[in-house]
Short mmCIF file of C-alpha atoms in Angstrom, two decimals:
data_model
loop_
_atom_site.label_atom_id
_atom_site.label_comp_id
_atom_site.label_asym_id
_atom_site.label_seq_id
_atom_site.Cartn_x
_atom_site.Cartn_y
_atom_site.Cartn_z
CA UNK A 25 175.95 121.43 47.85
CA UNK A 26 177.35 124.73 48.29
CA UNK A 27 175.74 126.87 51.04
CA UNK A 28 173.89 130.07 49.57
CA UNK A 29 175.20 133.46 50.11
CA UNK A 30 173.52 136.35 50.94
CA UNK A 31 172.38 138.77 48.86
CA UNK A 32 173.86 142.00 49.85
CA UNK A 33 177.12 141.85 50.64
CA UNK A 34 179.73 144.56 51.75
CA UNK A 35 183.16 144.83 50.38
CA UNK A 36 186.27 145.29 52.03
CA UNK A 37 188.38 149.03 52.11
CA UNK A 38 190.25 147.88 49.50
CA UNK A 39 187.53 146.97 47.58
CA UNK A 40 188.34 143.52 47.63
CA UNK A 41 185.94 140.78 48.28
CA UNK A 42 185.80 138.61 51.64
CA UNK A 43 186.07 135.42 51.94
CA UNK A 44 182.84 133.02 51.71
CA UNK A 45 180.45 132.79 54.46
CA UNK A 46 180.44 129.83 56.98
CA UNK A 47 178.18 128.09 58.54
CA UNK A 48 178.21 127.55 62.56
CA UNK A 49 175.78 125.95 65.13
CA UNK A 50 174.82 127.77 68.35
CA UNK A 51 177.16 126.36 70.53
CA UNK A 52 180.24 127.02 68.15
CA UNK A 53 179.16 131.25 68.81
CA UNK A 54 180.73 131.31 72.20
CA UNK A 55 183.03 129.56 74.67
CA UNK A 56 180.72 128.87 77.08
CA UNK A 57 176.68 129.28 77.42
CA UNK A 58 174.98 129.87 80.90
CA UNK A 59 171.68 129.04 82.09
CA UNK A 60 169.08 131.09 84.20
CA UNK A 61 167.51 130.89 87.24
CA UNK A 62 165.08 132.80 89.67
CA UNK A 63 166.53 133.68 93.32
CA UNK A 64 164.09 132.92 96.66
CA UNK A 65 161.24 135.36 96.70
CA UNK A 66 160.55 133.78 100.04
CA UNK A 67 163.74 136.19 101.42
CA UNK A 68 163.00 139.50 100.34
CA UNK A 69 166.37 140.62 101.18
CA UNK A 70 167.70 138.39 98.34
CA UNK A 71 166.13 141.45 95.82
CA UNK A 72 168.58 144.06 98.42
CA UNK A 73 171.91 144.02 96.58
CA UNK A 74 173.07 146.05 93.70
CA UNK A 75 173.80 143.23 90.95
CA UNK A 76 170.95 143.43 88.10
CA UNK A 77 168.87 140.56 87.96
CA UNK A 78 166.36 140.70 84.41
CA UNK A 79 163.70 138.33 82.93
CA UNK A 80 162.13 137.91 79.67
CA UNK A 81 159.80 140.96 80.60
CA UNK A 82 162.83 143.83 80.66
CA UNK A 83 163.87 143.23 76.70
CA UNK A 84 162.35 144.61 74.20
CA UNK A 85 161.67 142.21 70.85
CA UNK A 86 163.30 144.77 68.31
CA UNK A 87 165.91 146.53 70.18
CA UNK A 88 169.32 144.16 71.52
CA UNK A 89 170.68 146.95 73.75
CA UNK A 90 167.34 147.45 75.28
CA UNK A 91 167.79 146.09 79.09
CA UNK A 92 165.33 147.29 81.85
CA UNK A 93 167.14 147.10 85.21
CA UNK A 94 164.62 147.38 87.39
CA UNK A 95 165.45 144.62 90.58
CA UNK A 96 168.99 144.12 91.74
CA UNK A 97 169.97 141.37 94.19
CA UNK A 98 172.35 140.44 96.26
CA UNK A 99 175.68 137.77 96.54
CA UNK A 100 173.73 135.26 98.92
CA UNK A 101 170.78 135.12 96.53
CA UNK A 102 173.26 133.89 94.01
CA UNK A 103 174.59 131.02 95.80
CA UNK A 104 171.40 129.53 96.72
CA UNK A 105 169.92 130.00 93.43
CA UNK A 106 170.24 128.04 90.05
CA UNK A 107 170.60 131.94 88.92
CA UNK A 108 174.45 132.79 87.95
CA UNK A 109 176.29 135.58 87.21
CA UNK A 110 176.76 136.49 83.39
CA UNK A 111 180.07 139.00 82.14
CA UNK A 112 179.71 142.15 80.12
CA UNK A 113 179.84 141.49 76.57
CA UNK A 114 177.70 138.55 76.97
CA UNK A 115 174.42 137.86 74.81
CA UNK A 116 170.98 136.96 77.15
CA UNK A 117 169.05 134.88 74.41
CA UNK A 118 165.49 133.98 75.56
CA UNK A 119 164.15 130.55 75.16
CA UNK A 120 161.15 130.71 77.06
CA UNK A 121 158.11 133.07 77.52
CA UNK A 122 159.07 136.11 75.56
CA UNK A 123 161.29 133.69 72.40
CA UNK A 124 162.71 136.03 69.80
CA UNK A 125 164.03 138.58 72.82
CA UNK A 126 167.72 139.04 72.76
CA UNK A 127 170.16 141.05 74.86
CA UNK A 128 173.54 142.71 74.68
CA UNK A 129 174.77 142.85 78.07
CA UNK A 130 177.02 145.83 78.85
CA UNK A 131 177.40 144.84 82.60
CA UNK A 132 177.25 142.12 84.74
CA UNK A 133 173.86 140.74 84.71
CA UNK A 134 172.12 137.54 86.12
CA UNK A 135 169.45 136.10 84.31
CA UNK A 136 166.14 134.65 85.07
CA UNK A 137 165.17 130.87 84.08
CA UNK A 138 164.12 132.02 80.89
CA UNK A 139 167.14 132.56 79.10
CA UNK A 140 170.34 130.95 77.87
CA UNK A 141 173.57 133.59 77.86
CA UNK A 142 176.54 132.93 75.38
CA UNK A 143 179.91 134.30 77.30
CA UNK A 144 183.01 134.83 75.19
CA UNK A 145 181.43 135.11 71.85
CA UNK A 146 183.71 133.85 69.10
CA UNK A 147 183.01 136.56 66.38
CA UNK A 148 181.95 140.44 66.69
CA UNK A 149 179.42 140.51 69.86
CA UNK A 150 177.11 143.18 68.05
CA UNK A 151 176.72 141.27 65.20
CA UNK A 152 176.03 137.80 66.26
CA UNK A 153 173.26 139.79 68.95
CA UNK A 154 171.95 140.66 65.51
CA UNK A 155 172.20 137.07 64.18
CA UNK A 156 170.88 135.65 66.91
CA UNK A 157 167.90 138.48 67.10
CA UNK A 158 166.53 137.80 63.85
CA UNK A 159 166.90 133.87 64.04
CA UNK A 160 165.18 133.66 67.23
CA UNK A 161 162.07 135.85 66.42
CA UNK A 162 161.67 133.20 63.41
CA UNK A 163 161.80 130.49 65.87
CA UNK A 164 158.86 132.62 67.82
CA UNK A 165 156.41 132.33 64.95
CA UNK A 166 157.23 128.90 64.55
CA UNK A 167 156.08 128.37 68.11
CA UNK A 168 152.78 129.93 68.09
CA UNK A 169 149.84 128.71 68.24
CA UNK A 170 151.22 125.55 70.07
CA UNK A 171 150.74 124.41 73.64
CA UNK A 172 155.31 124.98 73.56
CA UNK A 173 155.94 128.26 75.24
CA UNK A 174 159.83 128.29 73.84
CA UNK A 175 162.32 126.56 72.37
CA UNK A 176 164.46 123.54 74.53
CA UNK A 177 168.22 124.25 75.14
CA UNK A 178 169.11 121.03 73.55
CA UNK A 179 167.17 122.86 69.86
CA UNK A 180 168.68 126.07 70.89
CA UNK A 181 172.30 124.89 70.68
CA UNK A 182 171.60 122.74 67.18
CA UNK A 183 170.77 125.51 65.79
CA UNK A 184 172.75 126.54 62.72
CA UNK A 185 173.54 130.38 61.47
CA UNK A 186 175.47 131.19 57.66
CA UNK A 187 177.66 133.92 58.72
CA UNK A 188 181.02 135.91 57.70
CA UNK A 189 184.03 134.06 58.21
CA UNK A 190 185.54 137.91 59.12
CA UNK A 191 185.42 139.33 61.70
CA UNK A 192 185.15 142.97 59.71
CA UNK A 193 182.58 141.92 57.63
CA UNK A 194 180.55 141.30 60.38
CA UNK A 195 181.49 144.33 62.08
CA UNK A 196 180.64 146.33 58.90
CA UNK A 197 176.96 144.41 58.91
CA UNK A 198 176.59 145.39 62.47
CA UNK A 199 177.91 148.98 61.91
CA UNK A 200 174.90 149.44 59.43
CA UNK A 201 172.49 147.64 61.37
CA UNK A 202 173.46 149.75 64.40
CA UNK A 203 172.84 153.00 62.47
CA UNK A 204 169.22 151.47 61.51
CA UNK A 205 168.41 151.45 65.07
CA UNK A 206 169.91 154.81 66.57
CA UNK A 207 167.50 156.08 63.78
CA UNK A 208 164.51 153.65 64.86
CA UNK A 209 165.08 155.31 68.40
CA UNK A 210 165.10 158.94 67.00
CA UNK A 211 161.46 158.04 65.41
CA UNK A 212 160.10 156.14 68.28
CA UNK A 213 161.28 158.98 71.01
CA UNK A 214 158.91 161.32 68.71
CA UNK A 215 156.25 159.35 68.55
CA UNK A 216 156.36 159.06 71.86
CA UNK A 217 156.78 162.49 72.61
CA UNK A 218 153.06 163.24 70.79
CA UNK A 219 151.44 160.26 72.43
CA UNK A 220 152.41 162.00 76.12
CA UNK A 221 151.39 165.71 74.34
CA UNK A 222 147.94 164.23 73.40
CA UNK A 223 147.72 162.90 76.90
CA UNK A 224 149.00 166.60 78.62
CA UNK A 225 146.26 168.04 75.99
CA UNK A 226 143.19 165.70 77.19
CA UNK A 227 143.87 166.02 80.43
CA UNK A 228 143.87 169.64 80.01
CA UNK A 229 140.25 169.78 78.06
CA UNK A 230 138.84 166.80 79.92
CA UNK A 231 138.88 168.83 83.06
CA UNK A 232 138.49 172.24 81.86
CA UNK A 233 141.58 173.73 82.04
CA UNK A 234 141.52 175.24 78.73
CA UNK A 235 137.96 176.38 77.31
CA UNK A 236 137.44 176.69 73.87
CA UNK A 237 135.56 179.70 72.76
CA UNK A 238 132.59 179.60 70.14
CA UNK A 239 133.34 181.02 66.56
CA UNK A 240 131.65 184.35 67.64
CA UNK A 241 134.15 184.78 70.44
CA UNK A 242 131.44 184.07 73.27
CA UNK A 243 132.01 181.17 75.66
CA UNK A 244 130.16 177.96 75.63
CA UNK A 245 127.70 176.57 77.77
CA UNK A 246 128.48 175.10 81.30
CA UNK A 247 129.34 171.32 80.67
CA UNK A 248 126.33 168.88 82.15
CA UNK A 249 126.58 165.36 83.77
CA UNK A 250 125.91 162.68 82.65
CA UNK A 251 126.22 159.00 82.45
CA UNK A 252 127.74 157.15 79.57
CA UNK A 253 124.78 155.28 78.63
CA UNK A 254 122.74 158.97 78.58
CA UNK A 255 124.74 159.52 75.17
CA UNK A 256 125.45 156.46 73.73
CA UNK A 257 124.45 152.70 73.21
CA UNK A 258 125.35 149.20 72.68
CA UNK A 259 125.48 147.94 69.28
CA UNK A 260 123.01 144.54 69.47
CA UNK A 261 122.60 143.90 66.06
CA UNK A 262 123.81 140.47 64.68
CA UNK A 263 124.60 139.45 61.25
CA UNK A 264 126.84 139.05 58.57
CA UNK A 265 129.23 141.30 57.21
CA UNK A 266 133.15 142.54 56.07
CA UNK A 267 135.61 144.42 57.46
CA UNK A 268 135.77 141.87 60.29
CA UNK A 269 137.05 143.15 63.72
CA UNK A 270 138.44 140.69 66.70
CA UNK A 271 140.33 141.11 69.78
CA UNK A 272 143.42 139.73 67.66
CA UNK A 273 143.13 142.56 64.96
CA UNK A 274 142.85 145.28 67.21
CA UNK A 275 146.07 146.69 68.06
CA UNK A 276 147.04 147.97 72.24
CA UNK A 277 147.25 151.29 73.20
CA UNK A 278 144.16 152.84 71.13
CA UNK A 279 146.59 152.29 67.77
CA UNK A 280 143.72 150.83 65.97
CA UNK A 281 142.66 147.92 63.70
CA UNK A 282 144.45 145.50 60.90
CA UNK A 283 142.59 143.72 58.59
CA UNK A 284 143.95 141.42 56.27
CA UNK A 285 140.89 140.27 54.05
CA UNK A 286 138.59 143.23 54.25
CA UNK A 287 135.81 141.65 51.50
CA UNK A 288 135.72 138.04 53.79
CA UNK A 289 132.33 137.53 55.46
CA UNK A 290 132.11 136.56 59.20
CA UNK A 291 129.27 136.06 61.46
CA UNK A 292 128.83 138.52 64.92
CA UNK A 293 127.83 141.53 65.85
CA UNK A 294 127.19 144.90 63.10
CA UNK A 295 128.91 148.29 63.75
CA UNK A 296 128.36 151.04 61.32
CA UNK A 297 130.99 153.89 60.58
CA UNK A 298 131.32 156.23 63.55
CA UNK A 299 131.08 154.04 66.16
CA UNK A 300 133.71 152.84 68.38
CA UNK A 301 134.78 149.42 68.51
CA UNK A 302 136.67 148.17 71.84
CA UNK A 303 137.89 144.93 72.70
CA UNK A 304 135.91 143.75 76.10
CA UNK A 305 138.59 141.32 77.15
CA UNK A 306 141.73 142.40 78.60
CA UNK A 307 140.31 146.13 78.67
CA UNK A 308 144.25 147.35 80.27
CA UNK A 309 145.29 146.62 76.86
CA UNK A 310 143.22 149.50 75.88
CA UNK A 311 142.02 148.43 72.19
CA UNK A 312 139.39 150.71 70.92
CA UNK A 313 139.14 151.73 67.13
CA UNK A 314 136.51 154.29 65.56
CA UNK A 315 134.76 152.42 62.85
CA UNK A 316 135.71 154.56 59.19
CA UNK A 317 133.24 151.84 57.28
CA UNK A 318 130.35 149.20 58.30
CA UNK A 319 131.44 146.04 59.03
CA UNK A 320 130.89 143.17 61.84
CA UNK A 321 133.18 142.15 64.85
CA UNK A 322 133.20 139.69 67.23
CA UNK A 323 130.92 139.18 70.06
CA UNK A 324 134.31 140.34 72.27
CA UNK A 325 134.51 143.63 71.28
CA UNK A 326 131.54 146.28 72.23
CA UNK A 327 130.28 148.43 70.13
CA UNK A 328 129.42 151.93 71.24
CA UNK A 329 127.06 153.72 68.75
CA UNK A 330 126.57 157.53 69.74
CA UNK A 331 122.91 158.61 70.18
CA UNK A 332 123.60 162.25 71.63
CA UNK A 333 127.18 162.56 71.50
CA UNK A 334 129.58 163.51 68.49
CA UNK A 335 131.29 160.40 67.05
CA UNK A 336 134.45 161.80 67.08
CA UNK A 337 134.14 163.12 70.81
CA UNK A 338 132.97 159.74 72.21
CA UNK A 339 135.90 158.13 70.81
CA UNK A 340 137.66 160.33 72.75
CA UNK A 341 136.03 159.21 75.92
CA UNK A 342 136.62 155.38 74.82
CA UNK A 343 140.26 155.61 73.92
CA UNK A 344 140.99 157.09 76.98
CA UNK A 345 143.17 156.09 80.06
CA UNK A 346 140.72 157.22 82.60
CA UNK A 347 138.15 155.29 80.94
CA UNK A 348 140.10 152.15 80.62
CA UNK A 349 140.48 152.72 84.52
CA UNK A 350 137.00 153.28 85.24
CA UNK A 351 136.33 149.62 83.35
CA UNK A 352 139.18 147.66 85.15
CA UNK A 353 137.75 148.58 87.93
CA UNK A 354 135.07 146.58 87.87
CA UNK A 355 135.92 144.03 85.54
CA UNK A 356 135.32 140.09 85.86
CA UNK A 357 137.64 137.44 86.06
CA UNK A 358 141.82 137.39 86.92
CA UNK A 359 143.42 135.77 83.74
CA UNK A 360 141.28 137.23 81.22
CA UNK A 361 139.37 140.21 82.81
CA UNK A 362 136.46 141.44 81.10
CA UNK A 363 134.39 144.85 81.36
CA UNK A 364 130.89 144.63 83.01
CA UNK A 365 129.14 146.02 80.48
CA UNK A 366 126.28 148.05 83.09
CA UNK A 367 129.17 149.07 84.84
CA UNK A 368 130.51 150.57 81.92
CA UNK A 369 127.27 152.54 80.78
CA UNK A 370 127.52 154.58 83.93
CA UNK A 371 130.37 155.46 83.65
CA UNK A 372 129.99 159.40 84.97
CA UNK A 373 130.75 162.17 82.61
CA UNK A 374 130.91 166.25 82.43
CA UNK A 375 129.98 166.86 79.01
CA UNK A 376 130.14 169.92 77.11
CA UNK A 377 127.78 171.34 73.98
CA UNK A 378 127.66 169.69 71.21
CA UNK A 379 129.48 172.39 69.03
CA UNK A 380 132.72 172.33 72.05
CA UNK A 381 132.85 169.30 71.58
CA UNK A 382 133.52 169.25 68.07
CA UNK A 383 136.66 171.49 68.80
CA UNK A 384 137.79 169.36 71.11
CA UNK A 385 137.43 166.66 68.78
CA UNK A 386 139.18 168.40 66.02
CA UNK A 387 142.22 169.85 67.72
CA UNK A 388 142.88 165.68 69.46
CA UNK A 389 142.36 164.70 65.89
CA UNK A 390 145.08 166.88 64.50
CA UNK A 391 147.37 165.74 66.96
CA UNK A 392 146.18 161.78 65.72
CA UNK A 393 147.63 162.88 62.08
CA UNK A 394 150.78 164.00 63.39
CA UNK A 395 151.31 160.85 65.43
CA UNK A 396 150.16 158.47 62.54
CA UNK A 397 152.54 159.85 59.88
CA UNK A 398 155.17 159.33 62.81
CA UNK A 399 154.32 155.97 63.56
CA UNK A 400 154.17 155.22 59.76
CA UNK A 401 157.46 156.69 59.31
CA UNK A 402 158.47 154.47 62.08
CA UNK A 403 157.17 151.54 60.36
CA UNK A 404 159.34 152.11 57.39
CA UNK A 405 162.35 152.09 59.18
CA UNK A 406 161.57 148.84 61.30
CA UNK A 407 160.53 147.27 57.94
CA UNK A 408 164.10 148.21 56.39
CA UNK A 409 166.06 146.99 59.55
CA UNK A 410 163.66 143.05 58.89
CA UNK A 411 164.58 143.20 55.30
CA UNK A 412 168.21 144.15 55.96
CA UNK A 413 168.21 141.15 58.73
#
């Protein structure tokens, strides 16, 4: 059976076509693959030297140039570790904690137990990173939701790719898909930009920096303090409902909710649109979302309705990083912390009047629109780099 070919191909200068596509296992990608290891914390002059040493943790899933180099160790630590050295222009695949992470290695690097490094790669380096990026994060899905926390060496080097038999072809592939990134990084320095403006701008109105001034030009009233649970209450009600809301749905880093089935019915607890949703386990990963529609969530997430508060300006308090603070500091439990939820209702506050606060809600909202179309515009691109993989 002939092998089937992709379904965009590139042409060469010429305008000829290249030759068919191949097919090649892992371990036909590179002269020679090197394992991991993890040098003695026991010595903490082993973390001393000045040669990088990275784990699963300093890649980023999306990004194959993306290396943190945050702990650098030293010649000793080498010998009397399983860790060994790795040469620029090697590829870092991960086949532990952290599978579908992959790493073009511009220096020399040594690796944690985690990965697997291919040295000498047979091909066009940037383009078999590529290759090997988008077959490993389908080997990720394929491992979740199993008690298997990666992929075995022995799997990893059966593994079989269809690639160019030339080597410009795959440079040309690479070329594009290298564009598609420097763009992704354009969009995702912007939207990161806002996100630290919106933070410079809360911190600014949170502590009264900047005063808004009524619509009349006089000033407001002195804020007054308060106590979370003075403006504001638990959701209790149970039921059944749509628009269901878990900890799994909820996305880090206050960027909302995704729903897949919005009409299917679940059991838990009611929230009602304007109140804020936030997922009670694992608060540092700062989940909150303000409910646009009714719905029901689980029994994980709190739900704050306001009582003497505008909707808008308690989210504001919830999906903030002082408040996240102020609830990891006295949440319960190591692995999976959770919020004390009496704790949480006195939280202190300086409030303002209710009409300030609708400014201040306002002007952090306008700030949310410009941040969502970046994001979505962000989105777009990512999705065009997975359907060009």
């Amino acid at each position: 059976m002939s092998m089937r070919m992709p379904g965009l191909r590139f042409k060469a200068d010429d305008g000829s076509e290249f030759p068919d596509w191949e097919e090649r296992t892992s371990v036909e990608l590179c002269s020679r693959m090197i394992g991991g290891g993890t040098p003695s914390t026991s010595n903490t002059d082993n973390y001393n030297g000045d040669i990088s040493w990275i784990s699963s943790s300093d890649l980023d899933v999306d990004n194959i140039t993306t290396v943190r180099r945050t702990r650098f160790i030293t010649e000793r630590a080498i010998t009397t570790s399983a860790t060994k050295k790795v040469k620029p222009g090697s590829i870092a695949v991960v086949l532990r904690v952290g599978v579908g992470k992959v790493a073009l290695l511009d220096r020399e690097t040594c690796t944690s137990q985690d990965f697997i490094s291919l040295e000498d790669v047979t091909g066009d380096t940037k383009f078999i990173a590529y290759m090997l990026s988008a077959r490993m994060q389908r080997e990720a899905v394929r491992t979740q939701g199993t008690s298997i926390k990666g992929i075995p060496a022995t799997r990893f080097k059966e593994l079989t790719y269809r690639m160019p038999s030339s080597i410009i072809e795959q440079r040309k592939i690479a070329d594009l898909l290298s564009t598609v990134d420097d763009v992704i990084a354009v969009q995702q320095a912007e939207v990161d930009a806002w996100e630290q403006r919106k933070k410079g701008v809360m911190q600014k109105l949170f502590s009264q920096e900047v005063r808004f001034k009524a619509d009349d030009g006089s000033d407001f009233p002195d804020w007054e303090r308060k106590k979370l649970g003075e403006i504001c209450e638990y959701g209790r009600q149970r039921g059944i409902g749509a628009h269901y809301v878990g900890t799994q749905n909820m996305f880090k880093d206050f960027r909302g909710i995704a729903i897949n089935d919005p009409e299917a019915e679940a059991s838990g607890s009611l929230y009602f649109e304007g109140d804020t949703l936030m997922s009670n386990i694992r608060p540092y990963l700062k989940k909150a979302w303000k409910a646009n529609c009714n719905g029901v969530c689980s029994t994980d997430v709190l739900v704050f309705h306001p009582t003497n508060v505008e909707s808008d300006y308690l989210h504001c308090i919830i999906a903030s990083d002082s408040f996240v603070t102020y609830v990891m500091s006295a949440a319960k439990g190591s692995k999976m912390p959770r919020g004390d939820k009496a704790h949480i209702m006195h939280m202190p506050l300086i409030l303002p009047s209710l009409p300030e606060q609708r400014k201040i809600a306002d002007c952090l909202s306008s700030i949310d629109d410009i941040i969502i179309k970046a994001r979505a515009e962000l989105t777009k691109w990512q999705e065009l780099k997975k359907g060009l993989l």
